[in-house]
Amino acid sequence: MNPPGISFRLFRDPPEGELVSLYRTAGWIGPEDTPDRIRRLIAGSFLFCGAFNEAGRLVGSMRALSDGVSDAYLLDLVVDPAYRRQGIGGEVLRRLSGHLRSLGVDWIVLAGAPGTEPFYQATEFRVMEGYVPYRLPEEG
């Protein structure tokens, strides 16, 4: 599904300023998110999928961490609040995971934030029965 006026692209090097702007608009940028931290976030990612409005501005994005062969972890699905509920997030997810599958990656996972269950349940992704997520606690 292509929402009207929105185009999608896969890329390795997103427009840094636009990504920062999108994250800021969505409330994802904090004081610890320096330009250097954002550059490292971009450099450490395998692939991005972006959604662009008719003016060419980035309005949605998701990134993958992957070896490009067997495993991928999808994260940071973000859509500009003014563009939400139009199918953009679902399409970004579908295109990014579809491309990874086309590369032969067969273990594609993500962790949804609390409250996102209805969104992800409407996609091909399913709860990983029998698996338990673990997280290393923050220092402090």
Short mmCIF file of C-alpha atoms in Angstrom, two decimals:
data_model
loop_
_atom_site.label_atom_id
_atom_site.label_comp_id
_atom_site.label_asym_id
_atom_site.label_seq_id
_atom_site.Cartn_x
_atom_site.Cartn_y
_atom_site.Cartn_z
CA MET A 1 0.00 0.00 0.00
CA ASN A 2 1.37 3.39 -0.96
CA PRO A 3 -0.17 6.25 1.00
CA PRO A 4 -0.95 9.14 -1.39
CA GLY A 5 1.94 11.53 -1.90
CA ILE A 6 4.44 9.31 -0.07
CA SER A 7 7.42 7.57 -1.67
CA PHE A 8 9.68 4.99 -0.05
CA ARG A 9 13.39 4.31 -0.39
CA LEU A 10 15.93 1.94 1.08
CA PHE A 11 19.33 3.46 1.82
CA ARG A 12 22.44 3.03 3.94
CA ASP A 13 23.20 6.69 4.61
CA PRO A 14 20.09 8.64 5.57
CA PRO A 15 20.09 12.42 5.40
CA GLU A 16 21.46 13.07 8.90
CA GLY A 17 19.77 16.43 9.41
CA GLU A 18 16.40 15.09 8.30
CA LEU A 19 16.71 12.03 10.53
CA VAL A 20 17.51 14.26 13.52
CA SER A 21 14.55 16.48 12.64
CA LEU A 22 12.22 13.47 12.38
CA TYR A 23 13.42 12.05 15.71
CA ARG A 24 13.03 15.49 17.33
CA THR A 25 9.51 15.97 15.94
CA ALA A 26 8.54 12.56 17.33
CA GLY A 27 10.03 13.40 20.74
CA TRP A 28 12.89 10.91 20.44
CA ILE A 29 15.82 13.31 20.77
CA GLY A 30 17.19 14.00 24.22
CA PRO A 31 20.09 16.07 25.53
CA GLU A 32 22.38 13.04 25.30
CA ASP A 33 21.75 12.78 21.55
CA THR A 34 24.65 14.85 20.27
CA PRO A 35 25.39 15.11 16.53
CA ASP A 36 28.25 12.64 17.06
CA ARG A 37 25.91 10.13 18.71
CA ILE A 38 23.47 10.38 15.78
CA ARG A 39 26.35 9.91 13.29
CA ARG A 40 27.42 6.76 15.15
CA LEU A 41 23.83 5.51 15.21
CA ILE A 42 23.70 5.90 11.43
CA ALA A 43 27.14 4.37 10.85
CA GLY A 44 26.30 1.34 12.99
CA SER A 45 23.12 0.57 11.06
CA PHE A 46 22.95 -1.91 8.19
CA LEU A 47 20.04 -0.39 6.29
CA PHE A 48 17.28 2.21 6.59
CA CYS A 49 13.90 2.50 4.93
CA GLY A 50 12.52 6.00 4.64
CA ALA A 51 9.18 7.52 3.71
CA PHE A 52 9.29 10.89 1.96
CA ASN A 53 6.49 13.38 1.37
CA GLU A 54 5.87 15.13 -1.96
CA ALA A 55 8.41 17.84 -1.04
CA GLY A 56 11.05 15.14 -0.48
CA ARG A 57 11.14 15.54 3.31
CA LEU A 58 11.73 12.44 5.45
CA VAL A 59 8.48 11.74 7.34
CA GLY A 60 9.03 8.12 8.41
CA SER A 61 11.96 5.81 8.99
CA MET A 62 13.11 2.48 10.40
CA ARG A 63 16.55 0.95 10.60
CA ALA A 64 18.02 -2.53 10.69
CA LEU A 65 21.05 -3.88 12.48
CA SER A 66 22.16 -6.98 10.59
CA ASP A 67 24.95 -9.14 9.27
CA GLY A 68 23.08 -9.11 5.94
CA VAL A 69 23.13 -12.90 5.82
CA SER A 70 21.14 -14.57 8.58
CA ASP A 71 19.97 -12.21 11.34
CA ALA A 72 18.44 -8.74 11.58
CA TYR A 73 17.07 -6.63 14.39
CA LEU A 74 14.66 -3.86 13.37
CA LEU A 75 14.38 -0.74 15.46
CA ASP A 76 13.44 2.92 15.62
CA LEU A 77 10.23 2.85 13.61
CA VAL A 78 9.23 6.50 13.68
CA VAL A 79 6.66 8.52 11.75
CA ASP A 80 6.18 12.29 11.96
CA PRO A 81 3.05 12.83 14.11
CA ALA A 82 1.40 14.81 11.28
CA TYR A 83 1.68 11.75 9.01
CA ARG A 84 0.58 8.99 11.40
CA ARG A 85 -2.40 6.67 10.85
CA GLN A 86 -1.93 6.69 7.07
CA GLY A 87 -0.20 3.31 6.74
CA ILE A 88 3.31 4.79 6.49
CA GLY A 89 4.79 2.91 9.45
CA GLY A 90 3.40 -0.41 8.25
CA GLU A 91 4.73 0.16 4.75
CA VAL A 92 8.20 1.15 6.02
CA LEU A 93 8.25 -2.04 8.11
CA ARG A 94 7.02 -4.19 5.20
CA ARG A 95 9.58 -2.82 2.75
CA LEU A 96 12.53 -3.06 5.12
CA SER A 97 11.73 -6.60 6.27
CA GLY A 98 10.92 -7.64 2.69
CA HIS A 99 14.28 -6.44 1.45
CA LEU A 100 16.08 -8.28 4.24
CA ARG A 101 14.19 -11.45 3.30
CA SER A 102 15.23 -10.98 -0.33
CA LEU A 103 18.85 -11.03 0.87
CA GLY A 104 18.22 -14.40 2.53
CA VAL A 105 18.00 -13.06 6.08
CA ASP A 106 15.61 -15.43 7.84
CA TRP A 107 15.77 -14.33 11.51
CA ILE A 108 14.17 -10.86 11.57
CA VAL A 109 13.08 -9.63 14.99
CA LEU A 110 12.02 -6.42 16.70
CA ALA A 111 10.99 -5.30 20.16
CA GLY A 112 7.80 -3.28 20.29
CA ALA A 113 7.29 -0.65 22.97
CA PRO A 114 4.35 -1.12 25.34
CA GLY A 115 1.13 -0.13 23.60
CA THR A 116 2.37 -0.98 20.09
CA GLU A 117 0.96 -4.52 20.16
CA PRO A 118 -2.10 -3.75 17.97
CA PHE A 119 0.15 -2.17 15.33
CA TYR A 120 2.56 -5.11 15.11
CA GLN A 121 -0.23 -7.71 15.35
CA ALA A 122 -1.68 -6.19 12.16
CA THR A 123 1.59 -6.99 10.33
CA GLU A 124 3.32 -10.28 9.53
CA PHE A 125 5.24 -10.13 12.81
CA ARG A 126 4.18 -12.44 15.64
CA VAL A 127 5.01 -12.74 19.32
CA MET A 128 8.00 -15.05 19.77
CA GLU A 129 6.38 -17.77 21.89
CA GLY A 130 8.87 -19.51 24.12
CA TYR A 131 11.40 -16.66 24.01
CA VAL A 132 12.07 -14.19 26.80
CA PRO A 133 13.66 -10.81 26.04
CA TYR A 134 16.60 -9.82 28.21
CA ARG A 135 18.17 -6.42 28.73
CA LEU A 136 21.37 -5.39 30.42
CA PRO A 137 20.41 -2.81 33.08
CA GLU A 138 21.71 0.73 32.76
CA GLU A 139 24.65 1.57 34.96
CA GLY A 140 24.03 3.89 37.78
#
